[in-house]
Amino acid sequence: MIPATHIIEATYIIAVVLFILSLKWLSSPASARRGVWAGEVGMLLAIVGTLFYRGIVDYKGIAIALVLGAIIGVPLGNVQMTAVPQRTALSHAFGALCVTLVGTAEFYLRTPNVPAFVMSVLSLEVILGGLTFTGSLMAAGKLQEVLPQRPITYRNQNAVNFTLFAIALGIAVRLVMVPTDTWLFPIFAALALLFGVLLIIPIGGADMPTVIAILNSYAGLSACAMGFALDNKLLIVAGALDGSSGLILSIIMCRAMNRSFTNVLFGAFGQIQTKHGVVEQRAYRSAGPEEAAAILEAATNVIIVPGYGLAVAQAQHKIRELYDSLMRRGIDVKFAIHPVAGRMPGHMNVLLAEADIPYDRLYEMDDINSEFAQCDVALVIGANDVTNPAARTDKTSPIYGMPILEVDKAHTVMVIKRSMNPGFAGIDNDLYYMDKTLMLFGDAKAFVSEIVKELPARVGA
Ligand code: NAP
């Protein structure tokens, strides 16, 4: 008979390999589905392997937890795509709560004999787990709009936060030196929970997706620390992978918005702004589906720029019809994908993949920007901030320096959106007032469907 420890080690190694492959495959739309499967199978193996662990004294409790987890998990898996950021935040919150509780239990089980190394990793686990738990709940609440989206700020806020953090660190050091001071532990855990709330309140709703990636990183690092405390290699590796991938993702998102980490975390971005304190009335041109269809028909090449509105309208299948219709007419159609279009990284890729738009028609910002100048029509569908030329030209703009899709260089620009309302960053878009721009007002799905109907039928088309 194979010893249980060997079975556990073998399943853990396969799980780790699957986690690494999953991350690799998830980095390309073409292999992303395989990546999801690899991650799921890896997680299943990790759970099954752990169930062989000899130290388990009662399977009943685990069975109840599995049923409860499934009851919570199934509806969470079925949320709308636009609600995925807050859903992800909730997952982080649950994971971090689990890490904090395990860390707390380990502390009380081990006292008074807690070696300095174990106490150090337990402190790291509880502080990161605690702040990620409350921080993620706050982030989910802001994104779901059950909490105010605007940054809540007060004088000396950062100083207060740093002081509290320093006190928590001081307590951690004391516990490492004198672990029998158990009365300090609840204060330490409470400070971690409080710090999570205080860290998130000054951050505006607009920055929440980036904050969630950062919290993802903290959750991974706390799980990694838990792995050291429990001497579990799978947790160490999986936590490190989670922590580092969350960090890399948040760096990519910050770069795509030309923001620094400190600006996202402490910049209170997202306070209501109007240019020079006044809302200007500016002239723009608008058109209906008939005119839009005629312009598209006359084009040789078209670049479609999808954004958050496409996700809201669930227009991806209609866009596929438009794409098919134009391609059949010999018009070259490409899709320009901005790294932070939508509300989460890869949002547009997922939507367009749902409608089976060929991956080789999707171009990343750096690859397509040089093509706008030769493009007949740039058709912007529910995208706003990621096309705003103010990011290039207006030093006073909050998005100045953010790399954008250079839609304004196309010969003609058409923008489908419902109104002249701003996008996520809450600022006006100069693109809409250019002579070459036509505003196409309406819901993205309904408007694209009208255009498809208007495109005159051709023999053999
Ligand atoms: P956006 O700037 O938020 O603009 C979306 C536009 O879609 C809005 O102006 C809205 O205008 C329109 N819209 C909404 N519902 C619509 C519907 N049913 N039909 C047609 N149009 C509709 O979106 P974006 O250009 O994709 O930019 C993303 C923003 O999110 C950026 O500011 C980015 O920094 C931020 N962000 C993204 C991420 C990420 O990971 N993707 C992370 C952090 C921050 P109307 O209301 O007039 O229709």
Coordinates of C-alpha atoms and ligand atoms in Angstrom, one line a residue:
M1 CA 0.0 0.0 0.0
I2 CA 1.3 3.5 -0.9
P3 CA 1.8 5.6 2.2
A4 CA -0.7 8.6 2.5
T5 CA 2.2 11.0 2.6
H6 CA 3.4 9.9 -0.8
I7 CA 0.0 10.3 -2.3
I8 CA -0.3 13.8 -0.8
E9 CA 3.2 14.8 -2.1
A10 CA 2.4 13.5 -5.6
T11 CA -1.0 15.3 -5.8
Y12 CA 0.6 18.5 -4.5
I13 CA 3.4 18.4 -7.1
I14 CA 0.9 17.8 -9.9
A15 CA -1.3 20.6 -8.5
V16 CA 1.6 23.0 -8.4
V17 CA 2.6 22.2 -12.1
L18 CA -1.1 22.7 -13.1
F19 CA -1.2 26.1 -11.3
I20 CA 2.0 27.3 -13.1
L21 CA 0.6 26.0 -16.5
S22 CA -2.7 27.7 -15.7
L23 CA -1.1 31.1 -15.2
K24 CA 0.9 30.6 -18.4
W25 CA -2.1 29.6 -20.5
L26 CA -4.3 32.4 -19.0
S27 CA -2.0 35.0 -20.4
S28 CA -3.3 34.4 -24.0
P29 CA -6.9 34.5 -25.1
A30 CA -6.2 31.5 -27.4
S31 CA -5.2 29.2 -24.4
A32 CA -7.2 30.9 -21.6
R33 CA -9.9 28.2 -21.5
R34 CA -7.3 25.5 -21.0
G35 CA -5.8 27.8 -18.3
V36 CA -9.0 27.8 -16.4
W37 CA -9.3 24.1 -16.6
A38 CA -5.8 23.5 -15.5
G39 CA -6.4 25.8 -12.5
E40 CA -9.6 24.0 -11.5
V41 CA -8.1 20.5 -11.8
G42 CA -5.0 21.7 -9.8
M43 CA -7.3 23.1 -7.1
L44 CA -9.3 19.8 -7.0
L45 CA -6.1 17.8 -6.6
A46 CA -4.9 20.1 -3.9
I47 CA -8.1 19.6 -1.9
V48 CA -8.2 15.8 -2.5
G49 CA -4.5 15.5 -1.5
T50 CA -5.2 17.4 1.7
L51 CA -8.1 15.1 2.6
F52 CA -5.6 12.3 2.8
Y53 CA -3.8 14.2 5.6
R54 CA -3.5 12.0 8.7
G55 CA -3.9 14.9 11.1
I56 CA -7.5 15.3 10.1
V57 CA -9.6 14.2 13.1
D58 CA -13.1 14.8 11.8
Y59 CA -14.3 14.6 8.2
K60 CA -17.8 15.7 9.3
G61 CA -16.8 19.3 9.8
I62 CA -15.0 19.3 6.4
A63 CA -18.1 17.9 4.7
I64 CA -20.3 20.6 6.2
A65 CA -17.8 23.3 5.1
L66 CA -17.7 21.9 1.5
V67 CA -21.5 22.0 1.3
L68 CA -21.6 25.6 2.7
G69 CA -18.8 26.6 0.3
A70 CA -20.7 25.1 -2.6
I71 CA -23.9 26.9 -1.6
I72 CA -22.1 30.2 -1.5
G73 CA -19.8 29.5 -4.5
V74 CA -22.4 28.4 -7.1
P75 CA -24.4 31.7 -7.2
L76 CA -21.1 33.6 -7.0
G77 CA -20.0 31.8 -10.2
N78 CA -23.1 33.0 -12.1
V79 CA -22.9 36.8 -11.6
Q80 CA -23.0 39.2 -14.6
M81 CA -19.6 39.8 -16.2
T82 CA -19.7 43.5 -15.2
A83 CA -20.0 42.4 -11.6
V84 CA -16.9 40.2 -11.7
P85 CA -14.6 42.7 -10.0
Q86 CA -16.7 42.8 -6.8
R87 CA -17.2 39.1 -7.0
T88 CA -13.5 38.6 -7.1
A89 CA -13.1 41.0 -4.1
L90 CA -15.6 38.8 -2.2
S91 CA -13.5 35.7 -3.0
H92 CA -10.4 37.4 -1.7
A93 CA -12.3 38.4 1.4
F94 CA -13.3 34.8 2.1
G95 CA -9.8 33.5 1.4
A96 CA -8.3 36.1 3.7
L97 CA -10.8 35.5 6.5
C98 CA -9.9 31.8 6.3
V99 CA -6.1 32.6 6.5
T100 CA -6.7 35.0 9.5
L101 CA -8.8 32.4 11.4
V102 CA -6.2 29.6 10.7
G103 CA -3.4 32.0 11.9
T104 CA -5.4 32.9 15.0
A105 CA -6.1 29.2 15.8
E106 CA -2.4 28.3 15.3
F107 CA -1.3 31.0 17.6
Y108 CA -3.6 29.9 20.5
L109 CA -2.8 26.2 19.8
R110 CA 0.9 26.8 19.9
T111 CA 1.3 29.2 22.8
P112 CA 3.3 29.4 25.0
N113 CA 5.8 27.5 22.8
V114 CA 5.8 29.6 19.6
P115 CA 9.3 29.7 17.9
A116 CA 10.3 33.1 16.7
F117 CA 10.2 32.2 13.0
V118 CA 6.7 30.7 13.4
M119 CA 5.5 33.8 15.3
S120 CA 6.9 36.0 12.6
V121 CA 5.1 34.2 9.8
L122 CA 1.9 34.0 11.9
S123 CA 2.0 37.8 12.4
L124 CA 2.5 38.3 8.7
E125 CA -0.4 35.9 7.9
V126 CA -2.8 37.6 10.4
I127 CA -1.9 41.2 9.4
L128 CA -2.1 40.6 5.7
G129 CA -5.1 38.3 6.0
G130 CA -7.0 40.7 8.3
L131 CA -6.5 43.8 6.2
T132 CA -7.3 41.9 3.0
F133 CA -10.5 40.6 4.6
T134 CA -12.0 44.0 5.5
G135 CA -10.3 45.8 2.6
S136 CA -11.8 43.4 0.1
L137 CA -15.3 43.8 1.7
M138 CA -15.0 47.5 1.4
A139 CA -13.8 47.3 -2.2
A140 CA -16.7 45.0 -3.1
G141 CA -19.1 47.4 -1.3
K142 CA -17.8 50.4 -3.3
L143 CA -18.0 48.6 -6.6
Q144 CA -21.5 47.3 -5.9
E145 CA -22.4 50.9 -4.9
V146 CA -23.7 49.8 -1.5
L147 CA -20.9 52.1 0.0
P148 CA -20.1 55.6 -1.3
Q149 CA -17.8 55.4 -4.3
R150 CA -16.1 58.8 -3.7
P151 CA -12.9 58.9 -1.7
I152 CA -13.4 59.7 2.0
T153 CA -10.5 61.8 3.2
Y154 CA -9.6 63.7 6.3
R155 CA -6.6 65.7 7.5
N156 CA -3.5 63.7 8.3
Q157 CA -5.2 60.5 7.0
N158 CA -2.0 58.9 5.8
A159 CA -0.2 59.8 9.0
V160 CA -3.0 58.1 11.1
N161 CA -2.9 55.0 8.9
F162 CA 0.9 54.7 9.1
T163 CA 0.8 55.2 12.9
L164 CA -1.7 52.4 13.3
F165 CA 0.3 50.2 11.0
A166 CA 3.5 51.0 13.0
I167 CA 1.7 50.1 16.3
A168 CA 0.6 46.8 14.7
L169 CA 4.1 46.1 13.6
G170 CA 5.4 47.0 17.1
I171 CA 2.9 44.5 18.6
A172 CA 4.1 41.8 16.1
V173 CA 7.7 42.4 17.1
R174 CA 6.8 42.1 20.8
L175 CA 4.9 38.9 20.2
V176 CA 7.8 37.4 18.3
M177 CA 10.0 38.2 21.3
V178 CA 7.5 37.3 24.1
P179 CA 4.7 35.1 22.6
T180 CA 3.3 34.5 26.1
D181 CA 1.9 38.1 25.9
T182 CA -1.3 36.6 24.5
W183 CA -3.4 39.6 25.5
L184 CA -1.7 41.5 22.7
F185 CA -2.9 39.2 20.0
P186 CA -6.6 40.3 19.8
I187 CA -5.4 44.0 19.7
F188 CA -3.0 43.0 16.8
A189 CA -5.8 41.2 14.9
A190 CA -8.3 44.1 15.5
L191 CA -5.7 46.6 14.2
A192 CA -5.2 44.5 11.0
L193 CA -9.0 44.5 10.4
L194 CA -9.3 48.2 11.1
F195 CA -6.3 49.0 8.8
G196 CA -8.1 47.2 5.9
V197 CA -11.0 49.6 6.3
L198 CA -8.9 52.7 6.7
L199 CA -6.7 51.8 3.7
I200 CA -9.7 51.6 1.3
I201 CA -11.9 54.5 2.4
P202 CA -9.7 57.2 0.8
I203 CA -9.6 55.4 -2.6
G204 CA -12.3 56.2 -5.2
G205 CA -14.5 53.6 -6.9
A206 CA -12.6 54.2 -10.1
D207 CA -9.5 52.7 -8.6
M208 CA -11.2 49.7 -7.1
P209 CA -10.3 47.2 -9.8
T210 CA -6.6 48.0 -9.4
V211 CA -7.0 47.9 -5.6
I212 CA -8.5 44.4 -6.0
A213 CA -5.5 43.2 -7.9
I214 CA -3.3 44.6 -5.0
L215 CA -5.5 42.9 -2.4
N216 CA -5.2 39.7 -4.5
S217 CA -1.5 40.0 -4.0
Y218 CA -1.8 40.5 -0.2
A219 CA -4.2 37.5 0.0
G220 CA -1.6 35.3 -1.9
L221 CA 1.3 36.5 0.4
S222 CA -0.8 35.8 3.5
A223 CA -1.5 32.3 2.2
C224 CA 2.2 31.9 1.5
A225 CA 3.0 32.9 5.1
M226 CA 0.3 30.4 6.3
G227 CA 2.2 27.7 4.3
F228 CA 5.4 28.5 6.3
A229 CA 3.4 28.4 9.6
L230 CA 1.8 25.1 8.8
D231 CA 4.9 23.7 7.0
N232 CA 2.8 23.1 3.9
K233 CA 4.7 23.4 0.6
L234 CA 1.7 23.6 -1.6
L235 CA 0.4 26.6 0.2
I236 CA 3.8 28.3 0.1
V237 CA 4.1 27.8 -3.7
A238 CA 0.4 28.6 -4.5
G239 CA 0.5 31.6 -2.2
A240 CA 3.7 32.9 -3.8
L241 CA 2.2 32.4 -7.3
D242 CA -1.0 34.2 -6.3
G243 CA 0.9 37.0 -4.6
S244 CA 3.3 37.6 -7.4
S245 CA 0.7 37.4 -10.2
G246 CA -1.6 39.8 -8.3
L247 CA 1.4 42.2 -8.0
I248 CA 2.3 41.9 -11.7
L249 CA -1.3 42.5 -12.7
S250 CA -1.6 45.6 -10.6
I251 CA 1.7 46.9 -12.0
I252 CA 0.3 46.3 -15.6
M253 CA -2.9 48.1 -14.7
C254 CA -1.1 51.0 -13.1
R255 CA 1.2 51.4 -16.2
A256 CA -1.9 51.2 -18.5
M257 CA -3.3 54.2 -16.5
N258 CA 0.0 55.9 -16.1
R259 CA -0.5 55.9 -12.4
S260 CA 1.9 54.9 -9.6
F261 CA 1.1 52.5 -6.8
T262 CA 1.3 55.3 -4.3
N263 CA -1.0 57.4 -6.4
V264 CA -3.6 54.7 -6.6
L265 CA -3.3 53.8 -2.8
F266 CA -3.0 57.3 -1.4
G267 CA -4.0 59.7 -4.2
A268 CA -7.7 59.9 -3.5
F269 CA -8.3 59.7 -7.3
G270 CA -11.9 60.1 -8.4
Q271 CA -13.1 63.2 -6.6
I272 CA -15.8 64.8 -8.8
Q273 CA -14.1 67.2 -11.3
T274 CA -15.2 69.6 -13.9
K275 CA -12.8 71.4 -16.2
H276 CA -11.8 74.7 -14.5
G277 CA -14.8 74.3 -12.2
V278 CA -17.5 74.9 -14.9
V279 CA -19.4 72.5 -17.1
E280 CA -19.0 73.8 -20.7
Q281 CA -21.7 73.4 -23.4
R282 CA -19.8 72.4 -26.5
A283 CA -21.0 71.6 -30.0
Y284 CA -20.9 68.1 -31.4
R285 CA -22.4 66.2 -34.4
S286 CA -24.6 63.2 -34.2
A287 CA -26.0 60.7 -36.7
G288 CA -28.5 57.8 -37.0
P289 CA -27.9 54.2 -37.9
E290 CA -28.6 54.8 -41.6
E291 CA -25.8 57.4 -42.0
A292 CA -23.5 55.2 -39.9
A293 CA -24.1 52.2 -42.1
A294 CA -23.5 54.2 -45.2
I295 CA -20.1 55.5 -43.9
L296 CA -19.1 52.0 -42.9
E297 CA -20.0 50.6 -46.3
A298 CA -17.9 53.1 -48.0
A299 CA -14.8 52.3 -45.9
T300 CA -11.9 50.0 -46.8
N301 CA -10.7 49.5 -43.3
V302 CA -12.5 49.8 -40.0
I303 CA -11.1 49.6 -36.4
I304 CA -13.6 48.8 -33.7
V305 CA -12.8 50.0 -30.2
P306 CA -14.8 48.2 -27.6
G307 CA -15.2 49.5 -24.0
Y308 CA -17.2 49.1 -20.8
G309 CA -20.5 50.1 -22.6
L310 CA -20.2 47.0 -24.8
A311 CA -20.2 44.9 -21.7
V312 CA -23.2 46.7 -20.1
A313 CA -25.2 46.4 -23.3
Q314 CA -24.0 42.8 -23.9
A315 CA -23.6 43.8 -27.5
Q316 CA -20.8 41.2 -28.4
H317 CA -23.0 39.0 -30.5
K318 CA -24.4 41.9 -32.5
I319 CA -20.9 43.1 -33.0
R320 CA -20.0 39.7 -34.4
E321 CA -22.9 40.2 -36.9
L322 CA -21.5 43.6 -37.9
Y323 CA -18.0 42.2 -38.2
D324 CA -19.3 39.3 -40.4
S325 CA -21.3 41.7 -42.5
L326 CA -18.4 44.1 -43.1
M327 CA -15.9 41.4 -43.8
R328 CA -18.2 39.8 -46.4
R329 CA -18.2 43.2 -48.1
G330 CA -14.4 43.1 -48.3
I331 CA -13.9 45.6 -45.6
D332 CA -10.9 44.9 -43.3
V333 CA -12.1 45.0 -39.7
K334 CA -9.8 44.9 -36.7
F335 CA -10.5 45.3 -32.9
A336 CA -8.3 47.6 -30.8
I337 CA -8.0 46.4 -27.2
H338 CA -6.9 48.8 -24.5
P339 CA -5.4 47.0 -21.4
V340 CA -7.8 48.7 -19.0
A341 CA -10.9 48.9 -21.2
G342 CA -13.9 47.7 -19.3
R343 CA -13.8 47.0 -15.6
M344 CA -11.1 44.3 -15.3
P345 CA -8.1 43.3 -17.3
G346 CA -9.0 41.1 -20.3
H347 CA -12.7 42.2 -20.0
M348 CA -12.9 42.9 -23.8
N349 CA -11.0 39.8 -24.8
V350 CA -13.5 37.6 -22.8
L351 CA -16.5 39.4 -24.3
L352 CA -15.3 39.2 -27.9
A353 CA -14.2 35.5 -27.4
E354 CA -17.8 34.8 -26.2
A355 CA -19.0 35.9 -29.7
D356 CA -16.2 33.8 -31.4
I357 CA -14.5 36.8 -32.9
P358 CA -11.2 35.4 -34.3
Y359 CA -8.3 36.1 -31.9
D360 CA -6.1 37.3 -34.8
R361 CA -8.4 40.2 -35.3
L362 CA -7.8 41.5 -31.8
Y363 CA -4.9 43.9 -31.6
E364 CA -3.3 45.3 -28.4
M365 CA -2.9 49.0 -28.1
D366 CA 0.8 49.2 -28.9
D367 CA 0.3 47.1 -32.0
I368 CA -2.6 49.0 -33.5
N369 CA -2.0 52.7 -32.5
S370 CA 0.1 53.3 -35.6
E371 CA -2.7 52.1 -37.8
F372 CA -5.3 54.6 -36.8
A373 CA -3.9 57.3 -39.1
Q374 CA -4.5 55.1 -42.1
C375 CA -7.9 53.9 -40.9
D376 CA -11.1 55.1 -42.7
V377 CA -13.4 54.6 -39.7
A378 CA -12.7 54.1 -36.0
L379 CA -16.0 52.8 -34.5
V380 CA -15.9 53.3 -30.7
I381 CA -18.5 51.2 -29.0
G382 CA -19.1 52.1 -25.3
A383 CA -15.5 53.1 -24.7
N384 CA -14.7 56.6 -23.4
D385 CA -11.7 57.2 -21.1
V386 CA -9.4 54.9 -23.1
T387 CA -9.9 57.1 -26.2
N388 CA -9.7 60.5 -24.6
P389 CA -7.0 62.6 -26.4
A390 CA -6.8 64.8 -23.2
A391 CA -4.6 62.0 -21.9
R392 CA -2.0 63.1 -24.5
T393 CA -2.6 66.9 -24.6
D394 CA -4.1 68.3 -21.4
K395 CA -1.6 68.4 -18.5
T396 CA -4.4 69.4 -16.1
S397 CA -6.4 66.3 -16.9
P398 CA -6.6 63.6 -14.2
I399 CA -5.8 61.0 -16.9
Y400 CA -2.9 63.0 -18.4
G401 CA -0.1 60.6 -19.4
M402 CA -2.4 57.5 -19.6
P403 CA -1.6 55.6 -22.8
I404 CA -4.8 55.8 -25.0
L405 CA -6.0 54.3 -28.3
E406 CA -5.3 57.0 -30.8
V407 CA -8.7 57.0 -32.3
D408 CA -8.7 60.7 -33.0
K409 CA -6.1 60.1 -35.8
A410 CA -8.6 58.1 -37.9
H411 CA -10.2 59.8 -40.9
T412 CA -13.7 59.4 -39.4
V413 CA -14.6 58.6 -35.8
M414 CA -18.0 57.2 -34.8
V415 CA -18.9 56.8 -31.2
I416 CA -21.8 54.7 -29.9
K417 CA -22.9 55.7 -26.4
R418 CA -26.2 56.7 -24.8
S419 CA -25.5 60.3 -23.9
M420 CA -22.7 62.8 -23.5
N421 CA -22.1 61.6 -19.9
P422 CA -18.5 60.9 -18.9
G423 CA -16.9 57.5 -18.4
F424 CA -15.3 56.0 -15.3
A425 CA -12.8 58.8 -14.7
G426 CA -15.7 61.3 -14.6
I427 CA -14.2 63.7 -17.2
D428 CA -15.3 65.1 -20.5
N429 CA -13.9 63.5 -23.7
D430 CA -12.5 66.0 -26.3
L431 CA -12.8 63.3 -29.0
Y432 CA -16.6 63.9 -29.1
Y433 CA -16.3 67.5 -30.2
M434 CA -13.9 67.0 -33.1
D435 CA -15.1 67.8 -36.6
K436 CA -14.4 64.3 -37.8
T437 CA -16.5 62.7 -35.0
L438 CA -20.1 61.6 -35.2
M439 CA -21.9 60.7 -32.0
L440 CA -24.3 57.7 -32.4
F441 CA -26.6 57.9 -29.4
G442 CA -28.3 54.8 -28.2
D443 CA -27.7 51.5 -26.4
A444 CA -24.7 49.7 -28.0
K445 CA -26.6 46.5 -28.7
A446 CA -29.7 48.2 -30.2
F447 CA -27.6 50.7 -32.3
V448 CA -25.3 48.0 -33.7
S449 CA -28.3 45.9 -34.6
E450 CA -29.9 48.9 -36.4
I451 CA -26.6 49.4 -38.4
V452 CA -26.5 45.7 -39.4
K453 CA -30.1 46.0 -40.6
E454 CA -29.3 49.2 -42.6
L455 CA -26.2 47.7 -44.3
P456 CA -27.8 47.2 -47.8
A457 CA -28.0 43.5 -48.8
R458 CA -25.6 42.5 -51.5
V459 CA -25.8 39.7 -54.0
G460 CA -24.0 36.7 -52.5
A461 CA -23.6 38.5 -49.2
Ligands
NAP1 P1 -15.5 54.2 -19.6 O1 -14.6 55.3 -19.7 O2 -16.1 53.9 -18.3 O3 -16.8 54.6 -20.6 C1 -17.8 53.6 -20.9 C2 -18.8 54.4 -21.7 O4 -19.8 53.4 -22.0 C3 -19.5 55.4 -20.9 O5 -19.1 56.7 -21.3 C4 -21.0 55.2 -21.2 O6 -21.6 56.4 -21.7 C5 -21.0 54.1 -22.2 N1 -22.1 53.1 -22.0 C6 -22.5 52.6 -20.8 N2 -23.5 51.8 -21.0 C7 -23.7 51.7 -22.4 C8 -24.7 51.1 -23.2 N3 -25.6 50.2 -22.7 N4 -24.6 51.3 -24.5 C9 -23.7 52.2 -25.0 N5 -22.8 52.8 -24.3 C10 -22.8 52.6 -23.0 O7 -15.0 52.8 -20.2 P2 -13.6 52.5 -21.0 O8 -13.4 53.4 -22.1 O9 -13.7 51.0 -21.3 O10 -12.5 52.8 -19.9 C11 -12.4 52.0 -18.7 C12 -12.2 52.9 -17.5 O11 -12.2 52.0 -16.3 C13 -10.9 53.6 -17.5 O12 -11.1 54.9 -16.9 C14 -10.0 52.7 -16.7 O13 -8.9 53.4 -16.1 C15 -10.9 52.3 -15.7 N6 -10.4 51.1 -15.0 C16 -10.4 49.9 -15.7 C17 -9.8 48.8 -15.2 C18 -9.7 47.5 -15.9 O14 -9.0 46.6 -15.4 N7 -10.3 47.4 -17.1 C19 -9.3 48.9 -13.9 C20 -9.3 50.1 -13.2 C21 -9.9 51.2 -13.8 P3 -23.2 56.6 -21.6 O15 -23.5 56.6 -20.2 O16 -23.4 58.0 -22.3 O17 -23.8 55.5 -22.4

